[in-house]
CSV table of C-alpha atoms and ligand atoms in Angstrom, one decimal:
chain,number,residue,atom,x,y,z
A,4,MET,CA,-3.2,-20.5,-13.8
A,5,ASP,CA,-0.9,-21.7,-11.0
A,6,ALA,CA,-2.4,-21.5,-7.5
A,7,PRO,CA,-0.6,-18.8,-5.5
A,8,ILE,CA,1.9,-20.2,-3.0
A,9,LYS,CA,0.6,-19.9,0.6
A,10,ASP,CA,2.6,-17.3,2.4
A,11,ASP,CA,1.6,-16.4,5.9
A,12,ARG,CA,4.2,-13.7,6.5
A,13,THR,CA,2.8,-10.3,7.4
A,14,GLU,CA,2.5,-7.9,4.5
A,15,LEU,CA,4.0,-4.5,5.3
A,16,VAL,CA,2.4,-2.5,2.4
A,17,GLY,CA,-0.8,-1.1,3.7
A,18,LEU,CA,0.1,-0.8,7.4
A,19,SER,CA,-0.3,2.6,9.0
A,20,ARG,CA,2.8,4.1,10.5
A,21,GLN,CA,1.6,3.1,13.9
A,22,GLU,CA,1.0,-0.5,12.8
A,23,LEU,CA,4.4,-0.7,11.3
A,24,ALA,CA,5.9,0.5,14.6
A,25,GLU,CA,4.0,-2.2,16.4
A,26,GLU,CA,5.4,-4.8,14.1
A,27,MET,CA,8.9,-3.6,14.8
A,28,THR,CA,8.2,-3.7,18.6
A,29,LYS,CA,7.0,-7.3,18.2
A,30,LEU,CA,10.3,-8.2,16.7
A,31,GLY,CA,12.1,-6.5,19.6
A,32,GLU,CA,13.2,-3.6,17.5
A,33,LYS,CA,13.0,0.1,18.4
A,34,PRO,CA,10.1,2.1,16.8
A,35,PHE,CA,12.5,4.3,14.8
A,36,ARG,CA,13.1,1.2,12.6
A,37,ALA,CA,9.6,1.8,11.4
A,38,LYS,CA,10.5,5.2,10.1
A,39,GLN,CA,13.4,3.7,8.2
A,40,LEU,CA,11.3,1.0,6.7
A,41,TRP,CA,8.6,3.4,5.7
A,42,HIS,CA,11.3,5.3,3.7
A,43,TRP,CA,12.5,2.2,2.0
A,44,ILE,CA,9.0,0.9,1.2
A,45,TYR,CA,7.3,4.1,0.1
A,46,HIS,CA,10.1,6.5,-0.9
A,47,GLN,CA,12.6,4.1,-2.4
A,48,GLY,CA,10.1,1.6,-3.6
A,49,LYS,CA,12.2,-1.4,-2.5
A,50,THR,CA,10.7,-4.8,-1.9
A,51,ASP,CA,13.8,-6.7,-0.9
A,52,PHE,CA,14.9,-6.2,2.7
A,53,ALA,CA,18.5,-7.0,1.7
A,54,GLU,CA,18.6,-3.7,-0.1
A,55,MET,CA,17.4,-1.6,2.8
A,56,THR,CA,20.9,-0.8,3.9
A,57,THR,CA,20.2,1.6,6.8
A,58,LEU,CA,18.6,-1.3,8.7
A,59,SER,CA,21.0,-3.3,10.8
A,60,LYS,CA,22.3,-6.5,9.3
A,61,ASP,CA,20.5,-8.3,12.0
A,62,VAL,CA,17.1,-6.8,11.2
A,63,ARG,CA,17.6,-7.3,7.4
A,64,ALA,CA,18.3,-11.0,8.1
A,65,LYS,CA,15.3,-11.7,10.3
A,66,LEU,CA,12.6,-9.6,8.6
A,67,PRO,CA,12.1,-11.8,5.6
A,68,GLU,CA,11.3,-14.8,7.9
A,69,THR,CA,8.1,-13.1,9.2
A,70,HIS,CA,7.4,-10.1,7.0
A,71,LYS,CA,7.2,-9.3,3.3
A,72,VAL,CA,6.8,-6.3,1.0
A,73,THR,CA,5.0,-7.3,-2.2
A,74,ARG,CA,3.1,-6.0,-5.2
A,75,PRO,CA,0.0,-7.4,-6.7
A,76,GLY,CA,0.7,-10.0,-9.4
A,77,ILE,CA,0.5,-8.8,-13.0
A,78,ALA,CA,-1.9,-11.0,-15.0
A,79,THR,CA,-1.8,-8.8,-18.1
A,80,GLU,CA,-0.4,-5.4,-19.1
A,81,GLN,CA,-1.6,-3.7,-22.2
A,82,THR,CA,-0.6,-0.3,-23.7
A,83,SER,CA,-3.1,1.5,-25.9
A,84,GLU,CA,-2.2,3.2,-29.1
A,85,ASP,CA,-2.8,6.5,-27.3
A,86,GLY,CA,-0.3,5.6,-24.5
A,87,THR,CA,-2.9,4.6,-21.9
A,88,ARG,CA,-1.7,1.5,-20.0
A,89,LYS,CA,-3.9,-1.0,-18.3
A,90,TRP,CA,-3.0,-3.7,-15.9
A,91,LEU,CA,-5.0,-6.7,-14.7
A,92,PHE,CA,-3.6,-7.3,-11.2
A,93,ASN,CA,-4.2,-10.4,-9.2
A,94,PHE,CA,-4.1,-10.9,-5.4
A,95,ALA,CA,-3.2,-13.8,-3.2
A,96,ASP,CA,-6.7,-15.2,-3.3
A,97,GLY,CA,-6.8,-15.1,-7.1
A,98,LYS,CA,-9.2,-12.1,-7.2
A,99,GLU,CA,-8.4,-9.5,-9.9
A,100,VAL,CA,-8.9,-5.8,-10.5
A,101,GLU,CA,-7.9,-3.4,-13.3
A,102,THR,CA,-5.8,-0.3,-12.9
A,103,VAL,CA,-5.3,2.3,-15.7
A,104,TYR,CA,-2.6,4.9,-16.3
A,105,ILE,CA,-3.6,7.9,-18.4
A,106,PRO,CA,-0.5,9.8,-19.5
A,107,GLU,CA,-0.5,13.5,-20.5
A,108,THR,CA,2.4,15.5,-21.7
A,109,ASP,CA,4.3,16.1,-18.5
A,110,ARG,CA,2.1,14.3,-16.0
A,111,GLY,CA,-0.5,11.6,-15.7
A,112,ALA,CA,-3.2,10.0,-13.6
A,113,VAL,CA,-3.4,6.5,-12.2
A,114,CYS,CA,-7.0,5.3,-12.0
A,115,VAL,CA,-7.2,3.0,-9.0
A,116,SER,CA,-9.8,0.4,-8.1
A,117,SER,CA,-11.3,0.1,-4.7
A,118,GLN,CA,-13.3,-3.1,-4.9
A,119,VAL,CA,-13.4,-6.3,-6.9
A,120,GLY,CA,-16.6,-5.6,-8.9
A,121,CYS,CA,-19.2,-3.3,-7.4
A,122,THR,CA,-22.4,-3.9,-5.4
A,123,LEU,CA,-24.2,-1.0,-7.1
A,124,ALA,CA,-25.7,-1.6,-10.5
A,125,CYS,CA,-25.7,1.6,-12.5
A,126,THR,CA,-27.3,0.5,-15.7
A,127,PHE,CA,-24.6,2.1,-18.1
A,128,CYS,CA,-21.6,0.7,-16.2
A,129,HIS,CA,-20.1,-2.7,-17.0
A,130,THR,CA,-18.3,-3.0,-13.7
A,131,GLY,CA,-21.8,-2.9,-12.1
A,132,THR,CA,-23.0,-5.9,-14.1
A,133,GLN,CA,-20.4,-8.1,-12.5
A,134,PRO,CA,-21.0,-9.9,-9.2
A,135,MET,CA,-19.3,-8.1,-6.3
A,136,VAL,CA,-16.7,-10.2,-4.8
A,137,ARG,CA,-15.0,-8.2,-2.1
A,138,ASN,CA,-13.5,-5.0,-0.8
A,139,LEU,CA,-9.8,-4.4,-1.5
A,140,THR,CA,-7.5,-4.0,1.5
A,141,ALA,CA,-5.5,-0.8,2.0
A,142,GLY,CA,-2.4,-2.7,0.9
A,143,GLU,CA,-4.1,-3.8,-2.3
A,144,ILE,CA,-5.2,-0.2,-3.1
A,145,VAL,CA,-1.7,1.3,-2.4
A,146,GLY,CA,-0.2,-1.7,-4.2
A,147,GLN,CA,-1.9,-0.9,-7.5
A,148,PHE,CA,-0.2,2.5,-7.5
A,149,MET,CA,3.1,1.2,-6.5
A,150,ALA,CA,3.1,-1.5,-9.2
A,151,ALA,CA,2.2,1.2,-11.7
A,152,ARG,CA,5.2,3.2,-10.6
A,153,ASP,CA,7.4,0.1,-10.9
A,154,SER,CA,6.2,-0.1,-14.5
A,155,TYR,CA,7.5,3.4,-15.3
A,156,ASP,CA,10.6,3.0,-13.0
A,157,GLU,CA,9.5,6.0,-11.0
A,158,TRP,CA,11.4,5.2,-7.8
A,159,PRO,CA,12.7,6.8,-5.7
A,160,THR,CA,9.7,9.1,-5.3
A,161,PRO,CA,10.6,12.1,-7.7
A,162,GLN,CA,10.2,15.7,-6.7
A,163,ASP,CA,6.7,17.1,-7.3
A,164,GLY,CA,6.7,18.4,-10.9
A,165,GLY,CA,9.0,15.7,-12.2
A,166,ARG,CA,6.6,12.9,-12.2
A,167,MET,CA,4.8,11.0,-14.9
A,168,LEU,CA,2.5,9.4,-12.3
A,169,SER,CA,1.5,12.7,-10.7
A,170,ASN,CA,-2.2,12.2,-9.9
A,171,ILE,CA,-4.6,9.6,-8.5
A,172,VAL,CA,-8.2,9.2,-9.4
A,173,MET,CA,-10.3,6.7,-7.4
A,174,MET,CA,-12.4,6.0,-10.5
A,175,GLY,CA,-11.6,2.4,-11.2
A,176,MET,CA,-13.7,-0.6,-10.3
A,177,GLY,CA,-15.9,-0.3,-7.2
A,178,GLU,CA,-17.6,2.3,-5.1
A,179,PRO,CA,-14.8,3.8,-2.9
A,180,LEU,CA,-17.1,5.1,-0.3
A,181,PHE,CA,-18.5,1.6,0.3
A,182,ASN,CA,-15.0,0.6,1.3
A,183,TYR,CA,-14.3,3.8,3.2
A,184,GLU,CA,-12.0,2.5,5.9
A,185,ASN,CA,-9.5,0.8,3.5
A,186,VAL,CA,-9.6,3.6,1.0
A,187,ALA,CA,-9.0,6.2,3.7
A,188,LYS,CA,-6.1,4.2,5.1
A,189,ALA,CA,-4.6,3.8,1.6
A,190,LEU,CA,-4.9,7.4,0.7
A,191,THR,CA,-3.4,8.5,4.0
A,192,ILE,CA,-0.4,6.3,3.2
A,193,ILE,CA,-0.2,7.8,-0.3
A,194,MET,CA,-0.4,11.4,0.9
A,195,ASP,CA,2.4,10.9,3.5
A,196,GLY,CA,5.1,13.4,2.7
A,197,GLU,CA,7.9,11.0,3.6
A,198,GLY,CA,6.8,8.3,1.2
A,199,ILE,CA,4.8,8.4,-2.0
A,200,SER,CA,3.9,11.9,-1.2
A,201,ILE,CA,1.0,12.8,-3.5
A,202,SER,CA,-0.9,15.8,-2.2
A,203,LYS,CA,-4.6,15.7,-1.5
A,204,ARG,CA,-4.9,18.3,-4.3
A,205,ARG,CA,-3.8,15.7,-6.8
A,206,ILE,CA,-6.2,13.0,-5.6
A,207,THR,CA,-9.8,12.8,-6.8
A,208,LEU,CA,-12.3,10.4,-5.3
A,209,SER,CA,-15.4,9.7,-7.4
A,210,THR,CA,-18.6,8.5,-5.8
A,211,SER,CA,-22.0,7.6,-7.0
A,212,GLY,CA,-23.3,9.5,-4.0
A,213,ILE,CA,-22.9,7.7,-0.6
A,214,VAL,CA,-24.0,10.8,1.3
A,215,PRO,CA,-22.8,10.0,4.9
A,216,GLU,CA,-19.3,9.0,3.8
A,217,ILE,CA,-18.9,12.2,1.6
A,218,GLU,CA,-18.9,14.2,4.8
A,219,ARG,CA,-16.2,11.9,6.4
A,220,CYS,CA,-14.2,12.0,3.3
A,221,GLY,CA,-14.2,15.8,3.3
A,222,ASP,CA,-13.3,16.1,7.0
A,223,GLU,CA,-10.7,13.3,7.2
A,224,LEU,CA,-9.1,13.3,3.8
A,225,GLY,CA,-9.8,16.6,2.1
A,226,VAL,CA,-9.2,15.1,-1.3
A,227,ASN,CA,-11.0,16.4,-4.4
A,228,LEU,CA,-14.5,15.1,-4.9
A,229,ALA,CA,-16.1,13.9,-8.1
A,230,ILE,CA,-19.8,13.0,-8.2
A,231,SER,CA,-21.3,10.6,-10.7
A,232,LEU,CA,-24.5,12.6,-11.2
A,233,HIS,CA,-25.6,11.5,-14.7
A,234,ALA,CA,-29.2,12.6,-14.4
A,235,VAL,CA,-31.0,15.8,-13.2
A,236,ARG,CA,-34.3,14.2,-12.1
A,237,ASP,CA,-34.8,11.7,-9.4
A,238,ASP,CA,-37.1,9.5,-11.6
A,239,LEU,CA,-34.4,9.0,-14.1
A,240,ARG,CA,-31.5,8.8,-11.6
A,241,ASP,CA,-33.4,6.2,-9.6
A,242,VAL,CA,-33.1,4.0,-12.6
A,243,ILE,CA,-29.6,4.6,-14.0
A,244,VAL,CA,-27.8,5.2,-10.6
A,245,PRO,CA,-30.1,3.2,-8.3
A,246,ILE,CA,-28.3,4.3,-5.1
A,247,ASN,CA,-30.3,7.5,-5.8
A,248,LYS,CA,-33.3,5.8,-4.2
A,249,LYS,CA,-31.5,5.9,-0.9
A,250,TRP,CA,-29.9,9.3,-1.3
A,251,PRO,CA,-31.8,11.4,-3.8
A,252,ILE,CA,-30.3,14.4,-5.7
A,253,SER,CA,-31.2,17.1,-3.2
A,254,GLU,CA,-29.5,15.3,-0.4
A,255,LEU,CA,-26.5,14.6,-2.5
A,256,LEU,CA,-26.2,18.2,-3.5
A,257,ASP,CA,-26.6,19.4,0.1
A,258,ALA,CA,-23.6,17.1,1.0
A,259,CYS,CA,-21.6,18.7,-1.8
A,260,ARG,CA,-22.5,22.2,-0.6
A,261,ARG,CA,-21.0,21.2,2.8
A,262,TYR,CA,-17.9,19.6,1.3
A,263,PRO,CA,-14.9,21.6,2.7
A,264,THR,CA,-13.1,21.9,-0.6
A,265,SER,CA,-16.0,23.5,-2.3
A,266,SER,CA,-14.2,26.8,-2.7
A,267,ASN,CA,-13.4,28.2,-6.1
A,268,ALA,CA,-9.9,27.0,-6.1
A,269,ARG,CA,-11.0,23.4,-5.7
A,270,ARG,CA,-14.3,22.8,-7.5
A,271,ILE,CA,-16.3,19.7,-7.2
A,272,THR,CA,-16.4,17.7,-10.5
A,273,PHE,CA,-19.8,16.4,-11.6
A,274,GLU,CA,-19.5,13.5,-14.0
A,275,TYR,CA,-22.3,13.2,-16.6
A,276,VAL,CA,-22.3,10.3,-19.0
A,277,MET,CA,-23.9,11.2,-22.3
A,278,LEU,CA,-26.6,8.6,-23.1
A,279,LYS,CA,-28.4,9.1,-26.4
A,280,GLY,CA,-32.1,9.9,-25.9
A,281,ILE,CA,-31.9,9.3,-22.1
A,282,ASN,CA,-30.3,12.3,-20.4
A,283,ASP,CA,-29.0,14.5,-23.1
A,284,THR,CA,-31.6,17.1,-24.1
A,285,ASP,CA,-31.2,20.9,-23.9
A,286,ALA,CA,-33.8,20.8,-21.0
A,287,ASP,CA,-31.5,18.4,-19.1
A,288,ALA,CA,-28.6,20.8,-19.6
A,289,TYR,CA,-30.6,23.8,-18.3
A,290,GLU,CA,-31.8,21.8,-15.4
A,291,LEU,CA,-28.2,20.8,-14.6
A,292,VAL,CA,-26.9,24.3,-14.3
A,293,ASN,CA,-30.0,25.2,-12.3
A,294,LEU,CA,-29.3,22.4,-9.8
A,295,LEU,CA,-25.7,23.2,-9.4
A,296,ARG,CA,-26.2,26.9,-8.7
A,297,GLY,CA,-24.2,27.9,-5.7
A,298,ILE,CA,-21.8,25.0,-5.9
A,299,PRO,CA,-18.3,25.7,-7.3
A,300,ALA,CA,-18.4,23.0,-9.9
A,301,LYS,CA,-16.9,21.7,-13.0
A,302,ILE,CA,-19.0,19.4,-15.2
A,303,ASN,CA,-17.2,16.6,-16.9
A,304,LEU,CA,-19.2,15.3,-19.8
A,305,ILE,CA,-18.3,11.7,-20.5
A,306,PRO,CA,-19.1,10.1,-23.9
A,307,PHE,CA,-20.7,6.8,-23.1
A,308,ASN,CA,-18.2,4.0,-23.6
A,309,PRO,CA,-19.9,0.9,-25.0
A,310,TRP,CA,-19.4,-2.6,-23.7
A,311,PRO,CA,-20.8,-5.9,-25.0
A,312,GLY,CA,-24.6,-6.0,-24.5
A,313,ALA,CA,-24.9,-2.5,-23.2
A,314,PRO,CA,-28.4,-1.1,-23.4
A,315,TYR,CA,-27.3,2.4,-24.4
A,316,GLU,CA,-25.7,4.4,-27.2
A,317,CYS,CA,-23.5,7.4,-26.9
A,318,SER,CA,-25.1,10.8,-27.8
A,319,SER,CA,-23.9,12.2,-31.1
A,320,ASN,CA,-21.0,14.7,-31.2
A,321,ASN,CA,-23.4,17.5,-32.1
A,322,ARG,CA,-25.6,16.7,-29.2
A,323,ILE,CA,-22.7,16.6,-26.7
A,324,ARG,CA,-21.4,19.9,-28.1
A,325,LYS,CA,-24.8,21.6,-27.8
A,326,PHE,CA,-25.2,20.3,-24.2
A,327,ALA,CA,-21.6,21.5,-23.4
A,328,ASP,CA,-22.4,25.0,-24.9
A,329,ILE,CA,-25.4,25.4,-22.6
A,330,VAL,CA,-23.4,24.4,-19.5
A,331,ASN,CA,-20.5,26.6,-20.6
A,332,ASP,CA,-22.7,29.6,-21.3
A,333,ALA,CA,-24.0,29.4,-17.7
A,334,GLY,CA,-20.4,29.9,-16.6
A,335,TYR,CA,-19.4,26.3,-15.8
A,336,SER,CA,-16.3,24.7,-17.3
A,337,SER,CA,-17.6,21.6,-19.1
A,338,PRO,CA,-14.8,19.7,-20.7
A,339,VAL,CA,-15.8,16.7,-22.7
A,340,ARG,CA,-13.7,13.8,-21.5
A,341,THR,CA,-11.8,12.3,-24.4
A,342,PRO,CA,-12.1,8.6,-24.3
A,343,ARG,CA,-8.7,7.1,-23.6
A,344,GLY,CA,-7.6,3.6,-24.1
A,345,ARG,CA,-10.9,2.4,-25.8
A,346,ASP,CA,-8.9,0.0,-27.9
A,347,ILE,CA,-7.8,-1.9,-24.8
A,348,MET,CA,-11.2,-1.5,-23.0
A,349,ALA,CA,-9.6,0.8,-20.5
A,350,ALA,CA,-12.0,3.7,-20.8
A,351,CYS,CA,-14.5,4.7,-18.1
A,352,GLY,CA,-17.0,2.0,-17.3
A,353,GLN,CA,-15.4,-0.6,-19.5
A,354,LEU,CA,-13.1,-2.1,-16.8
A,355,LYS,CA,-12.9,-5.8,-16.5
A,356,SER,CA,-15.1,-6.6,-19.5
A,357,ALA,CA,-12.5,-7.6,-22.0
A,358,THR,CA,-11.0,-10.1,-19.5
A,359,GLU,CA,-14.4,-11.6,-18.8
A,360,ARG,CA,-15.2,-11.8,-22.5
A,361,VAL,CA,-12.0,-13.6,-23.2
A,362,ARG,CA,-12.7,-16.1,-20.5
A,363,LYS,CA,-16.3,-16.6,-21.6
A,364,PHE,CA,-15.3,-17.3,-25.1
A,365,SER,CA,-12.0,-18.8,-24.3
A,366,ASP,CA,-12.4,-21.4,-27.1
A,367,GLN,CA,-12.4,-18.5,-29.6
A,368,PRO,CA,-9.5,-16.2,-30.4
A,369,ALA,CA,-9.5,-13.0,-28.4
A,370,THR,CA,-9.8,-10.5,-31.2
A,371,SER,CA,-10.4,-7.3,-29.2
B,416,LIG,N1,-18.1,4.0,-8.3
B,416,LIG,C1,-17.6,5.2,-8.4
B,416,LIG,C2,-16.2,5.2,-9.0
B,416,LIG,C3,-16.1,4.7,-10.4
B,416,LIG,S1,-15.7,6.1,-11.4
B,416,LIG,C4,-18.5,6.1,-9.2
B,416,LIG,O1,-19.4,5.6,-9.8
B,416,LIG,O2,-18.3,7.3,-9.2
B,416,LIG,C5,-16.1,5.5,-12.9
B,416,LIG,C6,-16.8,6.7,-13.7
B,416,LIG,O3,-17.1,6.2,-15.0
B,416,LIG,C7,-18.1,7.1,-13.0
B,416,LIG,O4,-18.4,8.4,-13.2
B,416,LIG,C8,-19.1,6.2,-13.8
B,416,LIG,O5,-20.4,6.7,-13.7
B,416,LIG,C9,-18.5,6.4,-15.2
B,416,LIG,N2,-18.9,5.3,-16.1
B,416,LIG,C10,-19.4,4.1,-15.8
B,416,LIG,N3,-19.7,3.4,-16.9
B,416,LIG,C11,-19.5,4.2,-18.0
B,416,LIG,C12,-19.5,4.0,-19.4
B,416,LIG,N4,-20.0,2.9,-19.9
B,416,LIG,N5,-19.2,5.1,-20.2
B,416,LIG,C13,-18.7,6.2,-19.6
B,416,LIG,N6,-18.6,6.4,-18.3
B,416,LIG,C14,-19.0,5.4,-17.5
B,417,LIG,FE1,-20.4,0.9,-9.3
B,417,LIG,FE2,-19.5,3.4,-10.1
B,417,LIG,FE3,-20.1,1.5,-11.9
B,417,LIG,FE4,-22.1,2.6,-10.5
B,417,LIG,S1,-20.7,3.6,-12.0
B,417,LIG,S2,-21.8,0.4,-10.9
B,417,LIG,S3,-21.1,2.9,-8.5
B,417,LIG,S4,-18.5,1.4,-10.4
C-alpha cells in the first residue's frame, strides 16, 4: 500500500464549534465564518473549500493552504447479500477500523468504531483478541459516519424521517467509554442541530460496563445506553467479560438504575450473547429477569457470531427461543438480533477478522 502523503494542514472535521471559531480568528477572520463553515462541513457535506460559496473569495482561497476537510480513506467496501455494507477505513497513520451500515426498510443504523482494536479481552469477541493500537480522534469517529453518508449520497442532511442513515450505534470496534473524551466530542458534533443533526434518541452507546463513565455519559450526552451484560453471575462474567472484576454486576446495575434515560420511554438495552452451554440455561434466564427488576429494560439476545478459532458455539435456535420466552413472559421485550452481514464478516463481534485473515494468509486466495 502507498504510504500516505504527509499533510500538516489542520483537519477541521472533529473540531468543536469553539475550536473552529478559534481557527478562524487565527486566520484573521470573524468568528461568524465558523458558523458558515460548520454548515458547509456538516450540513452540506462539502470537502472542497471552493464549493463553500457563502465564504468570501479571499477565505476560500487561503483556507486550503492551512486547513483541510477530509474523510477517512476507504481500503475496502463490501455489501452483503442482505444489504449490510461494511467499510474498512484507514487513517493518516495507516491504522484501520471497520464501520458497518445496517439498512432497514425506511431507516438504518451506522455502527461506528471508537478505537483501533480493544484493550479489553472479552473471550467471545474477535475484536478483543487483536492488539489494541490506539484511541480514535473525534474527527475519525465523526468521519466514519460522514464517509458512510457519502456512500449513500445523503447530503445535504435530509429532514428527519427521510433518512436512510437515521441512527448511530457505538457498537463497532473498541470500548467507547475508554475513549470517552473523543467519543463525547464526536457525538456532540453529530447531535448538533445545524449539522448532521441526529438526535440523542437515535444514538445508542454500548459499553461492557465502565461504571464511572456511564454516569458522565448520562449527564453530559443523554444518549441511549446499551450494556453488554452476557452473564448473570460474577464468576462467569469475570471470565467472559473480564472488566467485571473491576466493576461487578451489582455496581453496573446500580449505575444503570441511576442512568437518566432509564424511564419507560427510553429503556436501557441489555445485550446478551447466546453461548452454547455457557450462559444459556433456563436458570440463567430466570436470574436475568430477577437481576433487572426495577430497571426499564429491553433484552437483546445476540446469537453468537463465530470467528476463526473462537472457543464457543452459538446456542441452538430452540434454546434461544426458550430463553427468550422466559424473558418475555416476565414482561421484558427480548428481540433476538438477526445476524446481519455474516457473509462479509460484518456481524457483531466479527469486525476486523476477515481483513486480518486475508493478510495472514495472503499467499492463499481470500475465499471468504
Ligand atoms: N465494547 C463495547 C462496544 C462494542 S459493541 C461493548 O462491548 O459493548 C459489540 C457488541 O457485540 C457487544 O455487545 C459485544 O459483546 C457483542 N459481541 C462481541 N463479540 C460477539 C460475537 N462473536 N457474537 C455476537 N456478539 C458479539
Ligand atoms: Fe472490547 Fe466490546 Fe469486544 Fe469486549 S465485546 S473485547 S469490550 S469490543
